[in-house]
mmCIF file of C-alpha atoms in Angstrom:
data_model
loop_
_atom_site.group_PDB
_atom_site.id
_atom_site.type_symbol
_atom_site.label_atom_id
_atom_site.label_comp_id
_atom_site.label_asym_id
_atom_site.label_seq_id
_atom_site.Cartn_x
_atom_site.Cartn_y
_atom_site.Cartn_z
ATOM 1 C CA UNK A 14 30.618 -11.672 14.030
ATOM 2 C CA UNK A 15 28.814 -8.625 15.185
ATOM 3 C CA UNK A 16 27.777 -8.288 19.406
ATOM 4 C CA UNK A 17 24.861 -5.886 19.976
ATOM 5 C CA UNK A 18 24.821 -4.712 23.478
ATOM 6 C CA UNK A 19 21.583 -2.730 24.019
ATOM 7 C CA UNK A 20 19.431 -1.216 21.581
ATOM 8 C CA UNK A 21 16.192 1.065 21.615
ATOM 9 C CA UNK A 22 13.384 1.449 19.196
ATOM 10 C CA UNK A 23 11.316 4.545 18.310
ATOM 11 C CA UNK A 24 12.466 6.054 21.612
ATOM 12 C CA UNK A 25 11.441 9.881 22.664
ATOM 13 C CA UNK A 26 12.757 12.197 24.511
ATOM 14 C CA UNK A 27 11.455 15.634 25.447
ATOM 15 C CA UNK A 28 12.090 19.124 24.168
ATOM 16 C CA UNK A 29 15.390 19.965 25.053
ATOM 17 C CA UNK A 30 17.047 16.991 25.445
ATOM 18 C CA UNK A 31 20.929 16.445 24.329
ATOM 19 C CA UNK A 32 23.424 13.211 24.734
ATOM 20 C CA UNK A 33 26.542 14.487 24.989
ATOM 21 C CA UNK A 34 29.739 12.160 25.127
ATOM 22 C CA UNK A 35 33.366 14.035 25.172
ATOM 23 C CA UNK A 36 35.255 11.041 25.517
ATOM 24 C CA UNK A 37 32.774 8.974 22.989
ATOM 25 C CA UNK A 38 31.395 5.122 23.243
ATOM 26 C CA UNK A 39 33.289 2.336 23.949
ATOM 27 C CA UNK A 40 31.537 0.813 20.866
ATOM 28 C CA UNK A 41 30.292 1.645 17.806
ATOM 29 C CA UNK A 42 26.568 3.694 17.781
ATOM 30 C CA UNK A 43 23.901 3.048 15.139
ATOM 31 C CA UNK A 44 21.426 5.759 15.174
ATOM 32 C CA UNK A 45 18.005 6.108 13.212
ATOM 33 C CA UNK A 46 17.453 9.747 13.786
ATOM 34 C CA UNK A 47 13.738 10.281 13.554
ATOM 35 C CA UNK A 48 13.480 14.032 14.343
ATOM 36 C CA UNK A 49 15.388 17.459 12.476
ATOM 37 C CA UNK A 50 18.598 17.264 14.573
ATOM 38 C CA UNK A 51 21.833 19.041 15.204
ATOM 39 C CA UNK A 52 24.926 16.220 15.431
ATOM 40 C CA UNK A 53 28.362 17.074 16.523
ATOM 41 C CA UNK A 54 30.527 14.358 15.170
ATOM 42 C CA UNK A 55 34.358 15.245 16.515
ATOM 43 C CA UNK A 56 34.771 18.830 15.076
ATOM 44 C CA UNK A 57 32.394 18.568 12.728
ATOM 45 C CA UNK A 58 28.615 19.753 13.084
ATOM 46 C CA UNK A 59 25.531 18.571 10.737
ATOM 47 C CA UNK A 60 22.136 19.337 10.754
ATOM 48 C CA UNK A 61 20.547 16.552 10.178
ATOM 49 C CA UNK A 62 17.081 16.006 8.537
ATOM 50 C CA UNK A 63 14.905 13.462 9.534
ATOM 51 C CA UNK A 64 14.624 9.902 8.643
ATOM 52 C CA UNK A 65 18.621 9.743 8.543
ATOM 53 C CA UNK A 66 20.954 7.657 9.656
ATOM 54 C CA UNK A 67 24.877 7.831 11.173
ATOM 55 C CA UNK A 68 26.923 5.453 12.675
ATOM 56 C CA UNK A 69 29.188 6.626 15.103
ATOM 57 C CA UNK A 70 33.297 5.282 15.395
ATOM 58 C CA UNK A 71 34.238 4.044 19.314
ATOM 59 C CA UNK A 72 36.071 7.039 20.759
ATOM 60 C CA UNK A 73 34.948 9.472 18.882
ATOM 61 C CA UNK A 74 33.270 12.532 20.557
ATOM 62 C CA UNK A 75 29.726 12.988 19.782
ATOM 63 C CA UNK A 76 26.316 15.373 20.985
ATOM 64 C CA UNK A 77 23.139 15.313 19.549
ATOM 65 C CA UNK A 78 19.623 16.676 20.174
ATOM 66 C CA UNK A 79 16.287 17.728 18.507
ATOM 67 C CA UNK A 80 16.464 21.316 16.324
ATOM 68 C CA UNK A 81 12.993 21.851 18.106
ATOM 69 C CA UNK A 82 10.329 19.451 19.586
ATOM 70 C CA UNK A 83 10.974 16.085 20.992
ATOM 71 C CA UNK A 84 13.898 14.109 20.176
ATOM 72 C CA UNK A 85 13.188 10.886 18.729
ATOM 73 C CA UNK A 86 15.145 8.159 17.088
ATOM 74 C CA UNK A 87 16.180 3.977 17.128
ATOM 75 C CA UNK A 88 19.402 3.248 18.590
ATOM 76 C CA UNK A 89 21.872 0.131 18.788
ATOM 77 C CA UNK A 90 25.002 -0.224 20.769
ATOM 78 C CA UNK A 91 27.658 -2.795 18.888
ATOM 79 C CA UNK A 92 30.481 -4.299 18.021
ATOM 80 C CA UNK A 93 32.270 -6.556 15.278
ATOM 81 C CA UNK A 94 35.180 -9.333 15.582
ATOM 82 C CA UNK A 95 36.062 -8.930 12.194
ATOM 83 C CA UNK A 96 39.086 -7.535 12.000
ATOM 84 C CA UNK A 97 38.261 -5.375 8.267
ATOM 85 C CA UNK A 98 35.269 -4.481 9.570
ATOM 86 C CA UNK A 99 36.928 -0.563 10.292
ATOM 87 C CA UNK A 100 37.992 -0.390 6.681
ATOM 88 C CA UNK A 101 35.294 -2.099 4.627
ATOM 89 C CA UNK A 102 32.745 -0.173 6.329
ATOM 90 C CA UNK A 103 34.560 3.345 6.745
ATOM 91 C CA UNK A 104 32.758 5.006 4.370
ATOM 92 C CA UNK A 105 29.624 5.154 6.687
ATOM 93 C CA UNK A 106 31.031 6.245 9.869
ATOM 94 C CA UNK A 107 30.898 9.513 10.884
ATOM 95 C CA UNK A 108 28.921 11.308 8.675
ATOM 96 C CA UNK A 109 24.991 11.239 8.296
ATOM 97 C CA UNK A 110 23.368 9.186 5.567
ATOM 98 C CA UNK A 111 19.261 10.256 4.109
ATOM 99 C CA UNK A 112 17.568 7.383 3.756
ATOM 100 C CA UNK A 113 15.420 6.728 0.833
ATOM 101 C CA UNK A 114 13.407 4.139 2.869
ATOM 102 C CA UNK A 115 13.955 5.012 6.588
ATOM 103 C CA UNK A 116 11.100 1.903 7.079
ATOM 104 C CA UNK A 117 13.317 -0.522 5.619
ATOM 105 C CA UNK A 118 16.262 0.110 8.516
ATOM 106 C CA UNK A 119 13.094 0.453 11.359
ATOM 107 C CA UNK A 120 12.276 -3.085 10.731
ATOM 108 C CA UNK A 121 15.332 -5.037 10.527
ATOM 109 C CA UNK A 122 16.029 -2.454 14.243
ATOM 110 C CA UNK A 123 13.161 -3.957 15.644
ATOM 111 C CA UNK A 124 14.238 -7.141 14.994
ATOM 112 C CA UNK A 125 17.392 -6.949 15.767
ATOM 113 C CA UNK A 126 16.477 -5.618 19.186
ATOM 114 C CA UNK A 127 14.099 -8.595 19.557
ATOM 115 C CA UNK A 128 16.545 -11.292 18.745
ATOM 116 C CA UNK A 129 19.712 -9.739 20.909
ATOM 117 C CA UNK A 130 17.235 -9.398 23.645
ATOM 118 C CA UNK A 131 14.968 -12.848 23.640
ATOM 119 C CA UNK A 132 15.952 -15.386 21.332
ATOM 120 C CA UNK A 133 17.123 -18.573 22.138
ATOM 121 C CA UNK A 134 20.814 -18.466 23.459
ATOM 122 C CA UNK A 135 21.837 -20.899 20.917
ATOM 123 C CA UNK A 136 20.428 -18.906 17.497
ATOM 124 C CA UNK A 137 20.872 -15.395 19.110
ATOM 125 C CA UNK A 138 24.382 -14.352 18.342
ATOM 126 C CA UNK A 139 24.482 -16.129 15.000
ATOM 127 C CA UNK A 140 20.798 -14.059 14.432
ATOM 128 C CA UNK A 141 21.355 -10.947 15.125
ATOM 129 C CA UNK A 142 24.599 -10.940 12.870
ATOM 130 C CA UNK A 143 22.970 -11.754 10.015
ATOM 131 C CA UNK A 144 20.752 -9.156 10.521
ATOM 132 C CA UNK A 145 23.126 -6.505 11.231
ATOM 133 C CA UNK A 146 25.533 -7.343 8.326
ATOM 134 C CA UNK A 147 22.234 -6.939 6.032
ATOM 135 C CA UNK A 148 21.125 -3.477 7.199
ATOM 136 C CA UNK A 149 25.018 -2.353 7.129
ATOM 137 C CA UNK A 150 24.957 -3.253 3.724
ATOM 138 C CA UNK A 151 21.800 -1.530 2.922
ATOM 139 C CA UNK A 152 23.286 2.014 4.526
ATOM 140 C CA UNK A 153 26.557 1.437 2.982
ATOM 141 C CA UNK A 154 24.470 0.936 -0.674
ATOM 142 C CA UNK A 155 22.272 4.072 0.627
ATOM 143 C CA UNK A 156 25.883 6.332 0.881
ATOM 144 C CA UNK A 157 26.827 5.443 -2.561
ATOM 145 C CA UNK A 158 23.204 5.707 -4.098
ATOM 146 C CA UNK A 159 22.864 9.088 -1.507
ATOM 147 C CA UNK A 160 21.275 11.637 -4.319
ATOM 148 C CA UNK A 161 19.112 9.104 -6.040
ATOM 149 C CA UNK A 162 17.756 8.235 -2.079
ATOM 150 C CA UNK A 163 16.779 11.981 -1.857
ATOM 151 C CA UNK A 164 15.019 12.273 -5.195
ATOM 152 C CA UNK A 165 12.591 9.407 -4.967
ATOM 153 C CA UNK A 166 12.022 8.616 -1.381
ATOM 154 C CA UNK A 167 8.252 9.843 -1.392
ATOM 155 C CA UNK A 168 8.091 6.686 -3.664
ATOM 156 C CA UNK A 169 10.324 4.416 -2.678
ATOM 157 C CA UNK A 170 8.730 2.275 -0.185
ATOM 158 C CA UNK A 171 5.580 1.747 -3.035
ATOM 159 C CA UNK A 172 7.727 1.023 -5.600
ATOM 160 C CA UNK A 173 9.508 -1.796 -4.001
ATOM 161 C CA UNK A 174 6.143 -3.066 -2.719
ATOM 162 C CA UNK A 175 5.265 -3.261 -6.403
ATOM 163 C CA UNK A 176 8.227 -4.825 -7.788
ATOM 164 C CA UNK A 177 8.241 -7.596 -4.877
ATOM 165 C CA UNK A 178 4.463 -8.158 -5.854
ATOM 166 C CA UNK A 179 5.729 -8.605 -9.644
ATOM 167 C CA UNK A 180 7.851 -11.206 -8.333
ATOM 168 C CA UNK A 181 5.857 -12.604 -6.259
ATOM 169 C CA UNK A 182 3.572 -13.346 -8.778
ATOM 170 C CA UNK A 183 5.178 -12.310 -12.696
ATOM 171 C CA UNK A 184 2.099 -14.151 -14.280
ATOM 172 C CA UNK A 185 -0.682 -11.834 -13.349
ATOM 173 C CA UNK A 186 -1.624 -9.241 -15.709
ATOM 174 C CA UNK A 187 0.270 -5.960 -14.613
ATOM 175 C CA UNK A 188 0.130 -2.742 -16.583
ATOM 176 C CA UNK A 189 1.105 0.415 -16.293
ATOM 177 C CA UNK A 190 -2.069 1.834 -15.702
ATOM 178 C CA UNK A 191 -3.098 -0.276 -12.598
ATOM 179 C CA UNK A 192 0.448 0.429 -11.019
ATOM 180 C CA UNK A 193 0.227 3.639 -11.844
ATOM 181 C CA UNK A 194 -2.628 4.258 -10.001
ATOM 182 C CA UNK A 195 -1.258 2.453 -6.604
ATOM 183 C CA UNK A 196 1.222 5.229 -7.041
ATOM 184 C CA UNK A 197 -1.403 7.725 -7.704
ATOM 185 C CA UNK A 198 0.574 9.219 -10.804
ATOM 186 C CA UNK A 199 0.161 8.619 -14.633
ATOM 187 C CA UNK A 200 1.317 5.749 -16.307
ATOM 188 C CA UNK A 201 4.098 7.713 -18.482
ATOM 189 C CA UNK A 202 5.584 8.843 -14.761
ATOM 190 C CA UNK A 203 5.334 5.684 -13.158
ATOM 191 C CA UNK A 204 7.190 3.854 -15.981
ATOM 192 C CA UNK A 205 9.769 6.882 -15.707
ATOM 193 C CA UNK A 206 9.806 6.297 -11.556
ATOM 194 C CA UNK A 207 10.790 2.709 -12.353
ATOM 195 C CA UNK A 208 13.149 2.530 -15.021
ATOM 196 C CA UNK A 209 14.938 5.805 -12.949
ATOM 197 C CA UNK A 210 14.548 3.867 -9.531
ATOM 198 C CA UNK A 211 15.249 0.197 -10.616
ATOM 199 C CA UNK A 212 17.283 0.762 -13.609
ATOM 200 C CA UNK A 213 15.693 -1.121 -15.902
ATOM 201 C CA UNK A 214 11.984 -0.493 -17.843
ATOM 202 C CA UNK A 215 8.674 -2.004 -16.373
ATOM 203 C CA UNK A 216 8.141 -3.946 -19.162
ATOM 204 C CA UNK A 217 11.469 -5.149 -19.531
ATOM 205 C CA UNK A 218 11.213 -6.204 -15.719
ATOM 206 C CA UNK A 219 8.328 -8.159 -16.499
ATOM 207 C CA UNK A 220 9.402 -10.298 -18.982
ATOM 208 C CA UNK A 221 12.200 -11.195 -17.487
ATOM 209 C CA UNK A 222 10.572 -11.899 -14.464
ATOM 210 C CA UNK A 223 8.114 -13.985 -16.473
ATOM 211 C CA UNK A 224 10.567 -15.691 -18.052
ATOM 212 C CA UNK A 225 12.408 -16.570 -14.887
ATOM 213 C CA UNK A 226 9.275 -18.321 -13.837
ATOM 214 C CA UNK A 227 9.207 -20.395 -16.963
ATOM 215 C CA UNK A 228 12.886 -21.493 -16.412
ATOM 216 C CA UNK A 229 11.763 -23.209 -13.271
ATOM 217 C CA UNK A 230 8.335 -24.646 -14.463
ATOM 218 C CA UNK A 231 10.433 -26.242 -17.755
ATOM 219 C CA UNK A 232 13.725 -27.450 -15.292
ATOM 220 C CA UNK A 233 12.019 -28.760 -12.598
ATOM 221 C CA UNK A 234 8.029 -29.714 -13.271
ATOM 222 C CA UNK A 235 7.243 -32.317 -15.854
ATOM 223 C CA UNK A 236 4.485 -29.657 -17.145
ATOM 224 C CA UNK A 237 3.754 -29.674 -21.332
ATOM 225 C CA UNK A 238 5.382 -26.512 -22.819
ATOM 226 C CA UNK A 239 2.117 -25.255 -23.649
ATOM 227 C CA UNK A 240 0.879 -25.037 -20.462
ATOM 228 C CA UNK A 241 3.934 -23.609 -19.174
ATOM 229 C CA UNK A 242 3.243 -20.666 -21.158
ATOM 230 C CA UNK A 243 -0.247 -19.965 -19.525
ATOM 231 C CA UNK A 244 0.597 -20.487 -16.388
ATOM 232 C CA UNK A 245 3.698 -18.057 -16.543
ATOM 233 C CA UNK A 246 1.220 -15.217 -17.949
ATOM 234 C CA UNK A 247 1.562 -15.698 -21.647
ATOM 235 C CA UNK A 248 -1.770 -16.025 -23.585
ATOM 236 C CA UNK A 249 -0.081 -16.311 -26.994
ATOM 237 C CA UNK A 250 2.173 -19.614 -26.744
ATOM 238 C CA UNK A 251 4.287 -18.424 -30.099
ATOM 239 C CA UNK A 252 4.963 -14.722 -28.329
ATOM 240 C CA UNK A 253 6.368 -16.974 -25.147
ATOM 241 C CA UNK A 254 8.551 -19.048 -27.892
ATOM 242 C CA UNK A 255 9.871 -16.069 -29.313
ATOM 243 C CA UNK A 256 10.453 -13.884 -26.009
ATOM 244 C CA UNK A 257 12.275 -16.879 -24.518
ATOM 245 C CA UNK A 258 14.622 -17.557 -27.259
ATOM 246 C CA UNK A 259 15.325 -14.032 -27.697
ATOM 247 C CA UNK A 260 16.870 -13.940 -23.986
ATOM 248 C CA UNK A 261 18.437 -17.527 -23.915
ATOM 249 C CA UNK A 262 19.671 -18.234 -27.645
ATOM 250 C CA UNK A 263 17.438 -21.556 -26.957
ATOM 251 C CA UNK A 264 14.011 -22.849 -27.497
ATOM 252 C CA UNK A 265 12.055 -23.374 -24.420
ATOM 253 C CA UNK A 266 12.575 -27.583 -25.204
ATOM 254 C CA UNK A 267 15.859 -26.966 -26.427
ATOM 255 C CA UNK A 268 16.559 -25.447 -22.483
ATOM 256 C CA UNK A 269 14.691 -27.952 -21.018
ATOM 257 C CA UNK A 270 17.017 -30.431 -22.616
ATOM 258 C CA UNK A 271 20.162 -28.703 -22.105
ATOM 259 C CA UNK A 272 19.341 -28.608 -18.188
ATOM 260 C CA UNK A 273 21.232 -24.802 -18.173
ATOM 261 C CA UNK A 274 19.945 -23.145 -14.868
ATOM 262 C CA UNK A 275 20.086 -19.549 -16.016
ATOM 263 C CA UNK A 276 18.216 -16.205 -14.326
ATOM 264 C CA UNK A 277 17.120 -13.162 -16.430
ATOM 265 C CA UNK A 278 16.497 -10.689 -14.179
ATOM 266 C CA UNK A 279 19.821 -9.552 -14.062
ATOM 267 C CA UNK A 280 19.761 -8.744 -18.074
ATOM 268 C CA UNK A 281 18.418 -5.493 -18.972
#
């Protein structure tokens, strides 16, 4: 169980401000540094770029301030119950972390803030925990994934966009070229953006997403096999039969019969 005790969102400070704590926080800091900065972490000093992020161990020393200009940056103040929270999490502390998609942590900060601060006592706690533990995650994935962060991050936030819409809606007729253009780079890059950034081709993505969607219409709708196919973006019903045995070992009635719940995205 997490406890956030205050928290701040895209706050600013004026040119030559510093927080400087020689004897540290009596909890753990979350920072969202929004401005080039220059962190003193213990001994050791960073200069940190914008759109980063650290996390800062109770105790520990700590300064910070702008390089030049204002200061700005989202901030939370918390704690954790969980006793391996130090060690399943100590790869994050105490260093800064580039983020590949510094919008992604601003949300879930905003509401995190929101729910600590008004919702109902009875979901709060049990709220903002969830949240936290998800955007934890997401900068203890961004440590580990640190260089491919740097590389795409003028892209990132579009790419994901595109990928959700996919899913959202695998049956529409996506190409290449129309992504491509969203991105406003050629279809040979964009395919390379997305089989670098997702690990697995466009295409490939598709179809399996397609296919996903067609395991759900033929488990759990009473819809002919034929229309199945059309509605899960197939014009060609025989190019659906083949695709889907290809990835399942199964005709689309054989699966039906055999009842197997089974997802494809995770095959590449």
């Amino acid at each position: 169980m997490y406890m956030v005790y205050r928290g701040g969102y895209n706050a600013k400070h004026a040119r030559g401000f510093v927080m400087s704590r020689p004897k540290g926080l009596y909890c753990y800091l979350f920072l969202i540094i929004r401005s080039p900065s220059q962190v003193q972490i213990g001994e050791k000093k960073f200069h940190v770029a914008s759109d980063s992020a650290v996390v800062i161990s109770p105790d520990v020393p700590y300064q910070y301030s702008a390089i030049e200009g204002e200061y700005r940056n989202d901030w939370l103040y918390f704690d954790s119950s969980d006793d391996t929270f130090a060690g399943d999490y100590a790869e994050i502390f105490n260093c800064p972390i580039l983020l590949g998609n510094s919008l992604y942590f601003t949300q879930y900060f905003r509401n995190i803030i929101w729910e600590s601060s008004y919702a109902p006592e009875e979901y709060r706690q049990q709220n903002v925990s969830m949240l936290l533990q998800i955007v934890l995650n997401k900068l203890k994935q961004e440590k580990q994934c640190a260089g491919k962060s740097e590389r795409y991050y003028p892209y990132a936030t579009r790419l994901q966009e595109l990928r959700l819409t996919m899913k959202s809606r695998p049956y529409s007729d996506f190409t290449p070229v129309e992504l491509a253009e969203k991105l406003n780079v050629s279809p040979s890059y964009f395919q390379f953006l997305y089989k670098d950034f997702f690990g697995v081709p466009f295409k490939t993505d598709l179809i399996n997403m397609r296919l996903d969607y067609a395991r759900e219409l033929i488990l759990e709708t009473n819809l002919t096999l034929e229309q199945i196919a059309m509605m899960s973006g197939y014009r060609n019903e025989v190019h659906f039969y083949r695709q889907f045995k290809e990835k399942t070992g199964m005709t689309p009635k054989e699966y039906r019969i055999s009842g197997l719940h089974k997802s494809f995205e995770s095959e590449q």
